[in-house]
Amino acid sequence: MAEVLVLVKVADGKVNKATLEALTIARSLGEPAAVVVGAPADVVETLGEYGATKVYAADAEELRDYLVAPKVTVLEQLVREASPAAVLIPSTQEGKEIAGRLAVRLDNGVLIDVNELAVDGTATQVVFAGGTIVKSRVTRGIPLVTVRPSSVTPTPAPTTPAVVPVSVTLSDADKAARVVERVVEAKGARPELTEASIVVSGGRGVGSADNFKLVEELADLLGGAVGASRAATDSGFYPHQFQVGQTGKTVSPQLYVALGISGAIQHRAGMQTSKTIVAVNKDAEAPIFELADFGVVGDLFAVVPQAAEEIRKRKG
Amino acid sequence: MNIVVLVKQVPDSSAERSLRSDDNTVDRESANNVINEMDEYAIEEALKLQEAHGGEVTLLSMGPERATEAIRKGLQMGPDKGVHIVDDALAGSCALATSKVLAAALRTLSPDLILCGAEATDARGQVVPQMVAERLGAPALTGTRKLTVDGTSLTAERQTEEGYEVLTASTPAVVSVWDTINEPRFPSFKGIMAAKKKPIQTLTLADLGIAADEVGATGASTAVVEHSKRPPRAAGTRVEDSGEGGLALVEFLSSEKFV
Ligand SMILES: Cc1cc2nc3c(=O)[nH]c(=O)nc-3n(C[C@H](O)[C@H](O)[C@H](O)COP(=O)(O)OP(=O)(O)OC[C@H]3O[C@@H](n4cnc5c(N)ncnc54)[C@H](O)[C@@H]3O)c2cc1C
Ligand SMILES: Cc1cc2nc3c(=O)[nH]c(=O)nc-3n(C[C@H](O)[C@H](O)[C@H](O)COP(=O)(O)OP(=O)(O)OC[C@H]3O[C@@H](n4cnc5c(N)ncnc54)[C@H](O)[C@@H]3O)c2cc1C
């Protein structure tokens, strides 16, 4: 069976969930071969647990010092040497950018934000704020896709991967955009927004940065991540990186709770594919109710504290 | 410093958007077509740099006849001129072809800096900036929320999932921006009037030395096989809060095993 290359994304020293999902998809297409660029060796075990039969490890100090291009060079070299059946990349900003550059180098079509990839290479994408489902194919080259987070449930399939060291020579062009500093902004103990199985978001209705404590409290009680509408981030209620929607993150959790969010189409673009949607809004006409599985028409400042109290009580 | 800003015309994201049933391309006839939102932030950044460093700002767009509206709209903010790549053979172009055409036009313009949006609202690919840079052999500072220019050296803050990164590169370079970078100006009355007279040059594929079969539906590296409307979500239960809304909410969460 041909190899299927999966580019590994490591965050906080751990393989991220989207990578495990990509490995899960890769297994149905061929032999999953994980590609680790400039990351710690201890991720190999996790990759094996999720079915990677091989781990290509490119670990040179300088691979970390430049934006995107070195990872493209590693992948380009592996595609040329291993003739894989497909290349899967987690669909983060960086992942999409790597896929784009790789597509140019290989003159190979690229499909972005793919939810499913069938054995025959047909990809499923959900576009236009979740309103349209597209089936598409790469017609030049192999399927080169970025896999949208929360598309599948990662399932283990333990193997012991063979680790294959990879060495690459970076060109001057690879070194043209240098990363001089990386700053991790504290997100506390909450799960990563795009990976969380529960997301609790607040909108303009929350009213202030201080009131966002209510949103955080409910999120913490449910073990979820906190999100925000653009009106909330633009008003400075919550940091921009937590924005959900067309110009923010796309989330697809098991449960999405919208507090004081009207449900504008651009917000829906980022959360419409959530499994269960719950909304609290004092306006019975708010469009968010059109997609909510459960809605409470009421003042969030009464409903949310009461709900929090009840959850605490039930938890004992 | 001469700057080219890439501008894409897209169907308005606040309205219903569809793909056509005949050729699977975006239905632009029935849509309200607007300038891609992030591109307005790129234009604003270009104008600020022009104010500080001089030079010319040119808007570049590839798209059908009507994409000229987007260029004209962008010119109202203050840029000097526009370049519009328009050719019937371009319909249905994939991202690879788009970047090839844009890069060819950029070679003829040879700017010091190429500014663009980090993402277009229709396809949301986030690929074009890096693709263009790759083709030009130029560095790309992408997803930026802050840009500083000092002579030929650029420093940018890139928004990441975890926080941010500080990047450096030298011109000529591609810089793509998010909406956190600035606050785009509204066109003044004077700006709107002036834009009517600003030159917009049109370029065809022949002008760029690109063959028709390298682009468009014929030359596409990806193809839409089929598409369908996603069934709308059915609304579920809704309760009015009359003092027990929070309890009802928890009861629902509990019945779904979230509590
Ligand atoms: C190109 C473009 C891209 C965009 N991208 C995004 C994006 O990525 N994400 C995004 O979210 N938006 C985006 N928007 C903005 C979007 O159109 C809406 O403006 C935004 O989502 C509104 O946020 P909101 O629902 O919090 O605020 P509003 O629409 O003001 O809604 C607030 C809601 O809170 C309710 N409320 C107020 N007080 C209370 C209370 N005490 N209790 C209960 N309910 C209360 C109100 O009834 C109202 O429904 C984009 C817009 C454009 C044009
Ligand atoms: C729903 C949908 C899904 C699609 N999926 C794919 C896909 O998976 N793979 C694929 O190859 N193609 C795809 N396409 C085609 C693709 O949208 C076009 O080729 C497009 O012009 C480039 O990609 P983008 O819009 O994603 O740009 P992005 O990379 O998101 O755009 C970033 C920036 O590049 C600049 N830019 C982009 N296009 C132009 C332009 N025409 N003129 C000037 N500046 C521009 C703008 O500044 C923009 O802000 C899709 C199209 C649609 C409508």
XYZ file of C-alpha atoms and ligand atoms in Angstrom:
681
model
C 0.000 0.000 0.000
C 1.172 3.472 -0.775
C 2.001 5.897 2.013
C -0.263 8.755 2.995
C 1.739 11.651 4.390
C 0.263 13.461 7.383
C 1.954 16.661 8.510
C 2.040 16.705 12.298
C 1.072 19.826 14.204
C 2.462 20.014 17.701
C 1.077 22.492 20.216
C 2.197 22.721 23.844
C 4.554 19.795 23.209
C 1.650 17.548 22.230
C 0.275 16.289 18.933
C -2.886 18.302 18.315
C -6.266 16.690 17.823
C -6.588 17.696 14.161
C -3.442 15.675 13.425
C -4.954 12.604 15.076
C -8.064 13.126 12.964
C -5.944 13.355 9.827
C -4.188 10.106 10.805
C -7.590 8.482 11.268
C -8.637 9.577 7.754
C -5.259 8.555 6.314
C -5.683 4.939 7.439
C -8.532 4.406 5.000
C -6.391 5.634 2.097
C -3.086 3.857 2.663
C -0.234 3.524 5.149
C -0.204 6.630 7.356
C 3.261 8.155 7.487
C 3.542 11.057 9.919
C 5.860 13.938 9.077
C 7.325 15.705 12.091
C 9.245 18.888 11.442
C 11.336 20.364 14.206
C 9.336 18.852 17.068
C 10.268 16.743 20.099
C 10.919 13.016 19.636
C 8.428 12.003 22.316
C 5.472 12.575 20.006
C 6.341 9.352 18.154
C 4.453 7.238 20.674
C 1.195 9.164 20.210
C 1.550 8.999 16.435
C 1.963 5.214 16.633
C -1.056 4.947 18.865
C -3.124 6.538 16.094
C -1.821 4.272 13.376
C 1.286 5.940 11.938
C 3.370 3.071 10.604
C 6.216 5.424 9.855
C 7.405 8.710 11.290
C 9.558 10.944 9.137
C 11.474 13.136 11.533
C 13.108 16.259 10.191
C 14.745 17.811 13.186
C 17.248 20.499 12.480
C 17.410 23.572 14.669
C 17.108 25.931 11.708
C 13.807 24.407 10.559
C 12.131 26.283 13.389
C 13.560 29.684 12.585
C 11.605 30.425 9.431
C 7.965 30.768 8.501
C 6.245 27.947 6.588
C 8.795 27.421 3.793
C 11.063 24.857 5.557
C 8.074 22.600 6.234
C 7.154 22.882 2.579
C 10.679 21.839 1.612
C 10.492 18.755 3.840
C 7.121 17.740 2.412
C 8.191 18.457 -1.156
C 11.224 16.207 -0.750
C 9.140 13.409 0.803
C 6.477 13.584 -1.897
C 9.161 13.289 -4.549
C 10.908 10.389 -2.786
C 8.004 8.381 -1.370
C 5.355 8.955 -4.078
C 2.530 9.007 -1.518
C -1.110 8.375 -2.372
C -2.129 11.633 -0.679
C -0.899 14.423 1.586
C -3.034 15.475 4.568
C -2.362 18.646 6.543
C -4.350 19.916 9.556
C -6.325 22.950 8.438
C -4.850 25.681 10.578
C -3.672 29.007 9.177
C -0.155 27.606 8.951
C -1.418 24.314 7.520
C -3.274 26.038 4.704
C -0.269 28.195 3.910
C 2.024 25.173 3.769
C -0.457 23.405 1.498
C -0.600 26.435 -0.796
C 3.146 26.697 -1.213
C 3.514 22.953 -1.645
C 0.853 23.017 -4.358
C 2.886 25.563 -6.317
C 6.148 23.642 -5.939
C 4.600 20.368 -7.074
C 2.149 21.986 -9.518
C -0.430 19.876 -7.725
C -4.019 20.949 -7.002
C -4.957 21.697 -3.402
C -8.279 21.402 -1.564
C -8.781 23.457 1.558
C -10.858 22.689 4.671
C -11.850 19.183 3.719
C -14.263 17.341 6.027
C -14.089 13.923 4.415
C -11.820 12.237 1.914
C -13.116 9.137 0.156
C -10.858 6.302 -1.014
C -11.212 7.471 -4.621
C -9.915 10.916 -3.636
C -13.264 12.691 -3.624
C -13.282 15.347 -0.920
C -16.247 16.880 0.869
C -16.120 20.568 1.765
C -18.756 22.653 3.526
C -18.775 26.203 2.172
C -20.725 29.473 2.323
C -21.371 29.685 6.047
C -22.211 26.016 6.248
C -24.945 26.364 3.635
C -23.495 24.374 0.743
C -21.851 20.966 0.545
C -19.313 20.524 -2.234
C -17.739 17.333 -3.507
C -14.487 18.063 -5.255
C -11.350 16.429 -6.536
C -7.774 17.278 -7.274
C -7.466 16.824 -11.024
C -3.728 17.504 -11.273
C -1.514 15.412 -9.022
C -2.394 13.551 -5.843
C -5.014 14.575 -3.284
C -3.295 17.384 -1.361
C -5.789 18.491 1.257
C -6.068 20.370 4.501
C -8.325 18.589 6.975
C -10.757 20.748 8.910
C -10.588 20.175 12.687
C -13.425 18.190 14.282
C -14.298 16.483 11.003
C -13.945 12.947 12.353
C -13.479 11.364 15.754
C -9.849 10.343 16.162
C -9.683 6.615 16.875
C -6.580 4.741 18.059
C -5.043 1.900 16.019
C -1.799 1.163 17.840
C 1.347 0.298 15.906
C 5.029 0.808 16.499
C 6.205 3.268 13.905
C 9.565 3.076 12.180
C 11.309 6.402 12.677
C 13.032 7.644 9.540
C 15.295 10.676 9.956
C 14.999 13.186 7.149
C 17.594 15.765 6.319
C 16.915 18.670 4.062
C 18.907 21.577 2.768
C 17.097 24.858 2.968
C 17.385 27.271 0.087
C 17.904 30.995 0.576
C 14.261 31.523 -0.392
C 13.205 29.215 2.459
C 15.015 31.527 4.839
C 13.528 34.763 3.555
C 10.826 35.079 6.213
C 12.421 34.673 9.605
C 10.596 34.015 12.880
C 12.463 36.052 15.476
C 10.119 35.516 18.393
C 7.240 33.243 19.367
C 4.875 34.429 22.057
C 2.382 32.059 23.637
C -0.488 33.993 25.117
C -1.878 32.331 28.206
C -5.120 30.544 27.612
C -5.192 28.952 31.025
C -6.475 25.450 31.570
C -9.294 25.605 29.034
C -9.235 23.395 25.955
C -8.165 24.843 22.604
C -11.160 26.525 20.955
C -11.077 24.641 17.638
C -10.599 21.294 19.347
C -12.956 21.598 22.302
C -15.980 19.331 22.422
C -17.916 22.050 24.223
C -17.770 25.765 23.379
C -19.562 28.497 25.313
C -19.614 31.821 23.447
C -20.682 35.280 24.432
C -21.845 38.148 22.233
C -22.632 41.808 22.472
C -25.438 40.922 24.865
C -22.855 40.029 27.506
C -22.248 43.756 27.743
C -18.713 44.093 29.087
C -15.356 42.431 29.539
C -16.136 42.016 33.210
C -19.412 40.219 32.494
C -17.540 37.696 30.363
C -16.710 36.017 33.693
C -20.235 34.588 33.448
C -19.410 33.000 30.109
C -16.121 31.663 31.472
C -17.839 30.268 34.541
C -20.345 28.285 32.489
C -17.586 27.102 30.157
C -15.526 25.894 33.110
C -18.449 24.090 34.684
C -19.029 22.273 31.388
C -15.312 21.712 30.753
C -15.500 23.753 27.570
C -13.660 26.492 25.718
C -14.771 30.120 25.568
C -15.661 31.792 22.298
C -16.983 35.212 21.327
C -18.838 36.939 18.529
C -17.167 39.631 16.516
C -19.278 42.285 18.184
C -17.846 41.073 21.497
C -14.222 40.999 20.337
C -14.538 44.324 18.497
C -15.963 45.885 21.658
C -12.970 44.602 23.583
C -15.044 42.251 25.781
C -12.815 39.312 24.907
C -9.500 38.796 23.050
C -9.684 38.566 19.299
C -8.204 35.072 19.015
C -11.379 33.660 20.540
C -13.656 35.039 17.827
C -15.904 32.465 16.224
C -17.189 32.987 12.705
C -16.277 33.820 9.194
C -13.358 36.021 10.142
C -12.567 34.026 13.237
C -12.323 30.375 14.160
C -14.513 27.650 12.755
C -15.661 25.313 15.492
C -17.622 22.122 15.273
C -18.067 20.923 18.853
C -20.559 18.448 20.299
C -22.176 21.363 22.123
C -22.184 25.074 21.253
C -23.767 27.501 23.706
C -24.503 31.019 22.393
C -25.118 33.649 25.050
C -26.339 37.080 23.927
C -25.465 36.366 20.309
C -27.974 37.276 17.607
C -26.773 34.645 15.121
C -25.677 36.760 12.154
C -24.767 34.729 9.088
C -21.066 35.501 9.564
C -21.212 34.131 13.089
C -23.093 31.064 11.924
C -20.346 30.450 9.375
C -18.097 29.479 12.254
C -20.415 27.304 14.339
C -23.217 26.021 12.143
C -21.896 22.472 11.968
C -21.863 22.047 15.760
C -23.692 18.904 16.809
C -25.985 20.470 19.406
C -26.659 24.206 19.646
C -28.097 25.976 22.673
C -28.943 29.689 22.809
C -29.908 32.203 25.433
C -31.219 35.491 24.058
C -33.771 37.979 25.302
C -35.055 38.600 21.788
C -37.423 35.823 20.686
C -36.854 36.886 17.067
C -33.061 36.452 17.176
C -31.972 34.314 14.202
C -29.833 32.133 16.476
C -33.061 30.421 17.566
C -33.586 29.175 13.994
C -30.727 26.757 14.491
C -30.810 26.135 18.211
C -31.772 22.685 19.410
C -32.687 24.302 22.685
C -33.304 27.970 23.279
C -34.146 30.063 26.281
C -35.798 33.409 25.579
C -34.679 35.443 28.522
C -32.128 37.689 30.167
C -28.778 35.925 30.220
C -27.914 37.637 33.491
C -30.729 35.694 35.132
C -30.580 32.475 33.137
C -26.836 31.839 33.151
C -26.182 32.273 36.906
C -29.179 30.063 37.645
C -27.914 27.399 35.258
C -24.422 27.608 36.754
C -25.803 27.221 40.236
C -27.888 24.206 39.173
C -24.909 22.508 37.523
C -22.856 23.046 40.649
C -25.655 21.548 42.716
C -25.937 18.500 40.447
C -22.209 17.973 40.511
C -22.457 17.889 44.272
C 7.889 52.743 -1.758
C 5.604 51.329 -4.455
C 2.845 49.084 -3.180
C 0.420 46.817 -4.979
C -2.674 45.727 -3.054
C -4.457 42.560 -4.197
C -8.197 43.033 -4.206
C -10.789 40.342 -4.797
C -14.444 40.931 -5.546
C -16.619 38.481 -3.621
C -20.336 37.865 -3.126
C -21.574 39.655 -0.010
C -21.350 37.277 2.918
C -24.439 38.711 4.621
C -26.659 37.359 1.861
C -27.453 33.891 0.556
C -24.618 32.573 -1.625
C -24.817 29.720 -4.118
C -22.880 27.775 -6.667
C -24.310 27.595 -10.171
C -25.831 24.334 -11.304
C -24.335 24.471 -14.812
C -20.597 24.974 -14.253
C -20.332 24.764 -10.441
C -18.831 28.248 -10.158
C -19.986 30.963 -7.780
C -23.266 32.530 -8.783
C -22.106 36.126 -9.141
C -25.057 37.281 -11.235
C -27.577 37.150 -8.438
C -25.162 38.111 -5.678
C -24.436 41.531 -4.312
C -20.729 41.741 -5.128
C -18.450 43.573 -2.749
C -14.779 44.118 -2.102
C -13.378 41.295 0.038
C -13.433 42.680 3.570
C -9.816 41.893 4.528
C -8.599 43.609 1.362
C -9.934 46.921 2.678
C -7.574 46.542 5.631
C -4.743 45.876 3.181
C -5.621 49.057 1.284
C -5.683 51.050 4.518
C -2.261 49.712 5.490
C -0.891 50.629 2.056
C -2.224 54.171 2.339
C -0.659 54.600 5.776
C 2.685 53.427 4.425
C 2.347 55.771 1.469
C 1.690 58.661 3.843
C 4.862 57.807 5.738
C 7.171 56.740 2.927
C 5.747 58.140 -0.319
C 5.467 56.170 -3.537
C 2.460 54.841 -5.370
C -0.389 52.517 -4.390
C -1.882 50.321 -7.120
C -4.848 47.986 -6.753
C -4.669 44.695 -8.666
C -7.605 42.402 -9.236
C -8.293 39.351 -11.325
C -11.933 38.780 -12.042
C -14.792 39.220 -14.488
C -15.779 42.529 -16.100
C -17.690 43.669 -13.021
C -14.678 43.258 -10.725
C -13.776 46.725 -11.948
C -16.453 47.954 -9.493
C -14.392 46.580 -6.614
C -11.278 48.346 -7.901
C -13.189 51.608 -8.313
C -14.584 51.255 -4.805
C -11.114 50.640 -3.413
C -9.745 53.666 -5.295
C -12.234 55.842 -3.383
C -10.174 55.257 -0.271
C -7.183 56.921 -1.936
C -4.936 54.630 -4.012
C -3.522 56.050 -7.246
C -4.563 53.539 -9.884
C -5.888 50.123 -10.660
C -4.954 47.140 -12.796
C -7.668 44.691 -13.779
C -6.852 41.294 -15.265
C -9.926 40.283 -17.189
C -10.252 37.463 -19.689
C -13.123 35.086 -20.437
C -10.713 32.163 -20.217
C -10.199 32.864 -16.493
C -13.665 31.723 -15.390
C -13.458 28.822 -12.965
C -9.783 29.264 -12.086
C -8.415 27.294 -9.142
C -6.157 28.910 -6.562
C -3.018 27.702 -8.367
C -4.076 29.402 -11.597
C -5.168 32.550 -9.764
C -1.768 32.855 -8.147
C -0.025 32.254 -11.458
C -1.911 35.076 -13.135
C -1.502 37.480 -10.214
C 2.217 36.696 -10.030
C 2.648 37.339 -13.758
C 0.996 40.741 -13.431
C 3.052 41.536 -10.328
C 6.261 40.815 -12.257
C 5.355 43.544 -14.724
C 4.548 45.976 -11.887
C 7.561 45.017 -9.709
C 6.386 46.654 -6.482
C 8.442 46.910 -3.288
C 5.569 45.539 -1.281
C 2.508 43.428 -2.064
C -0.290 43.757 0.471
C -3.361 41.551 0.498
C -6.058 40.156 2.751
C -5.272 37.029 4.753
C -8.413 35.371 3.476
C -11.179 35.869 0.941
C -14.693 35.424 2.337
C -15.989 33.224 -0.485
C -13.516 30.351 -0.710
C -11.660 31.130 2.543
C -8.548 29.478 1.174
C -5.797 31.533 2.866
C -3.520 30.172 0.170
C -3.120 32.893 -2.439
C -0.625 35.084 -0.504
C 1.868 32.240 0.013
C 1.311 30.948 -3.523
C 2.042 34.342 -5.041
C 5.140 34.721 -2.875
C 6.383 31.269 -3.847
C 6.006 32.084 -7.524
C 7.825 35.395 -7.142
C 10.556 33.921 -4.953
C 9.628 36.531 -2.370
C 9.138 36.147 1.385
C 5.589 36.126 2.720
C 4.676 37.597 6.088
C 1.179 36.267 6.476
C -1.719 36.714 8.869
C -0.286 39.916 10.270
C -1.869 42.232 12.790
C 0.966 44.773 12.893
C 3.498 45.882 10.297
C 6.556 48.095 10.644
C 8.631 49.239 7.680
C 12.144 50.565 8.076
C 13.800 51.152 4.716
C 13.844 47.742 3.079
C 13.299 45.773 6.259
C 9.900 44.625 7.410
C 8.813 43.481 10.844
C 5.398 41.934 11.323
C 3.372 40.431 14.113
C 1.576 37.318 12.937
C -1.501 36.087 14.775
C -1.229 32.401 15.580
C -3.414 29.853 17.325
C -1.230 30.095 20.411
C -0.524 33.828 20.482
C 1.661 35.651 18.033
C 4.995 35.486 16.224
C 7.335 38.282 15.284
C 8.567 37.951 11.710
C 11.181 39.766 9.692
C 11.930 39.933 5.980
C 13.230 42.343 3.356
C 11.362 43.905 0.485
C 10.137 42.952 -2.036
C 7.712 40.851 -0.002
C 4.101 39.767 0.291
C 2.255 40.764 3.466
C -1.257 39.504 4.209
C -3.346 41.143 6.906
C -6.195 40.420 9.317
C -8.799 42.932 10.425
C -6.901 43.535 13.665
C -4.215 45.561 11.844
C -6.037 48.893 11.463
C -9.374 50.601 10.977
C -10.051 51.240 7.278
C -11.011 54.820 6.434
C -14.339 55.688 4.881
C -14.019 57.321 1.473
C -14.521 61.074 1.599
C -16.736 62.856 -0.910
C -13.571 64.139 -2.543
C -12.192 60.615 -2.648
C -15.319 59.298 -4.309
C -15.210 62.004 -6.968
C -11.480 61.568 -7.557
C -11.820 57.798 -7.940
C -13.989 58.259 -11.019
C -11.040 59.699 -12.878
C -8.294 57.382 -11.674
C -6.826 55.138 -14.361
C -7.662 51.423 -14.412
C -5.506 49.488 -16.832
C -6.882 46.209 -18.146
C -4.668 43.245 -18.895
C -5.554 40.081 -20.773
C -3.899 36.683 -20.552
C -2.119 37.433 -23.835
C -0.618 40.560 -22.249
C 0.787 38.360 -19.501
C 2.034 35.617 -21.815
C -0.218 32.977 -20.262
C -2.032 30.478 -22.480
C -5.795 30.158 -22.068
C -5.595 26.437 -21.302
C -3.306 26.987 -18.296
C -6.131 28.691 -16.388
C -9.895 28.704 -15.994
C -12.001 25.572 -15.901
C -9.824 23.939 -18.575
C -6.558 24.383 -16.752
C -7.942 23.889 -13.247
C -6.049 21.591 -10.873
C -9.174 20.972 -8.806
C -12.755 20.361 -9.867
C -16.112 20.517 -8.151
C -17.863 17.235 -8.936
C -21.189 18.098 -7.362
C -22.727 20.419 -4.816
C -25.917 20.619 -2.835
C -27.565 22.876 -0.299
C -27.084 21.663 3.195
C -30.461 20.994 4.766
C -31.155 23.872 7.159
C -31.017 22.973 10.818
C -34.427 22.436 12.266
C -35.163 24.670 15.212
C -35.688 22.710 18.398
C -37.399 23.475 21.655
C -37.684 27.032 22.873
C -38.760 28.120 26.314
C -39.580 31.544 27.698
C -37.755 32.322 30.905
C -40.230 33.008 33.625
C -37.851 32.415 36.470
C -36.794 28.870 35.664
C -35.029 29.243 32.309
C -31.663 28.308 33.779
C -33.071 25.138 35.275
C -34.709 24.170 31.973
C -31.381 24.759 30.255
C -29.552 22.436 32.637
C -32.298 19.841 32.299
C -31.752 19.875 28.533
C -27.955 19.682 28.889
C -28.379 16.821 31.304
C -30.759 14.918 28.976
C -28.062 15.244 26.297
C -25.426 14.028 28.776
C -23.432 17.283 28.805
C -23.957 17.648 32.519
C -17.319 40.453 6.290
C -17.843 40.240 7.688
C -17.275 39.259 8.494
C -17.764 39.009 9.791
N -17.200 37.999 10.545
C -17.744 37.697 11.756
C -17.219 36.627 12.571
O -16.210 35.977 12.225
N -17.831 36.339 13.734
C -18.931 37.015 14.177
O -19.433 36.692 15.241
N -19.421 38.045 13.459
C -18.848 38.408 12.269
N -19.348 39.477 11.577
C -20.312 40.363 12.239
C -21.740 39.868 12.212
O -22.375 40.329 11.033
C -22.511 40.395 13.433
O -22.405 41.796 13.464
C -22.018 39.849 14.781
O -21.927 38.429 14.738
C -22.966 40.264 15.877
O -22.504 39.828 17.119
P -23.509 39.601 18.297
O -24.487 38.567 17.910
O -22.714 39.380 19.520
O -24.173 41.037 18.465
P -25.658 41.562 18.131
O -26.048 41.236 16.755
O -25.706 42.964 18.591
O -26.529 40.661 19.070
C -26.565 40.740 20.453
C -27.684 39.842 20.909
O -27.688 39.801 22.318
C -29.021 39.810 22.767
N -29.001 40.343 24.124
C -28.683 41.586 24.544
N -28.743 41.675 25.882
C -29.097 40.450 26.330
C -29.325 39.901 27.619
N -29.178 40.626 28.739
N -29.700 38.616 27.712
C -29.853 37.866 26.606
N -29.648 38.331 25.363
C -29.275 39.604 25.233
C -29.762 40.664 21.787
O -31.142 40.328 21.779
C -29.075 40.333 20.476
O -29.734 39.267 19.802
C -18.849 39.761 10.294
C -19.406 40.754 9.494
C -18.930 41.005 8.226
C -19.577 42.074 7.383
C -16.609 27.867 -2.242
C -15.315 27.808 -2.999
C -14.354 26.866 -2.662
C -13.144 26.803 -3.358
N -12.238 25.871 -2.992
C -11.067 25.814 -3.665
C -10.094 24.845 -3.312
O -10.271 24.048 -2.370
N -8.947 24.791 -4.043
C -8.704 25.652 -5.083
O -7.666 25.543 -5.699
N -9.596 26.589 -5.417
C -10.764 26.692 -4.749
N -11.679 27.649 -5.115
C -11.309 28.637 -6.147
C -10.553 29.830 -5.478
O -11.443 30.500 -4.640
C -10.071 30.864 -6.431
O -9.111 30.369 -7.235
C -9.637 32.126 -5.667
O -9.479 33.222 -6.506
C -8.360 31.991 -4.832
O -8.543 31.465 -3.624
P -9.213 32.177 -2.315
O -10.420 32.898 -2.725
O -9.350 31.072 -1.359
O -8.185 33.244 -1.841
P -7.470 33.476 -0.426
O -6.187 32.787 -0.432
O -8.389 33.234 0.716
O -7.282 35.034 -0.609
C -6.333 35.794 0.107
C -6.114 37.111 -0.578
O -5.577 36.905 -1.866
C -6.028 37.956 -2.737
N -6.762 37.379 -3.861
C -7.348 36.164 -3.957
N -7.937 36.022 -5.150
C -7.718 37.165 -5.842
C -8.080 37.654 -7.139
N -8.797 36.918 -7.967
N -7.681 38.899 -7.486
C -6.951 39.653 -6.651
N -6.587 39.258 -5.423
C -6.965 38.042 -5.023
C -6.919 38.864 -1.915
O -6.152 39.913 -1.387
C -7.371 37.946 -0.796
O -7.718 38.640 0.384
C -12.887 27.708 -4.430
C -13.858 28.655 -4.744
C -15.058 28.718 -4.051
C -16.050 29.759 -4.402
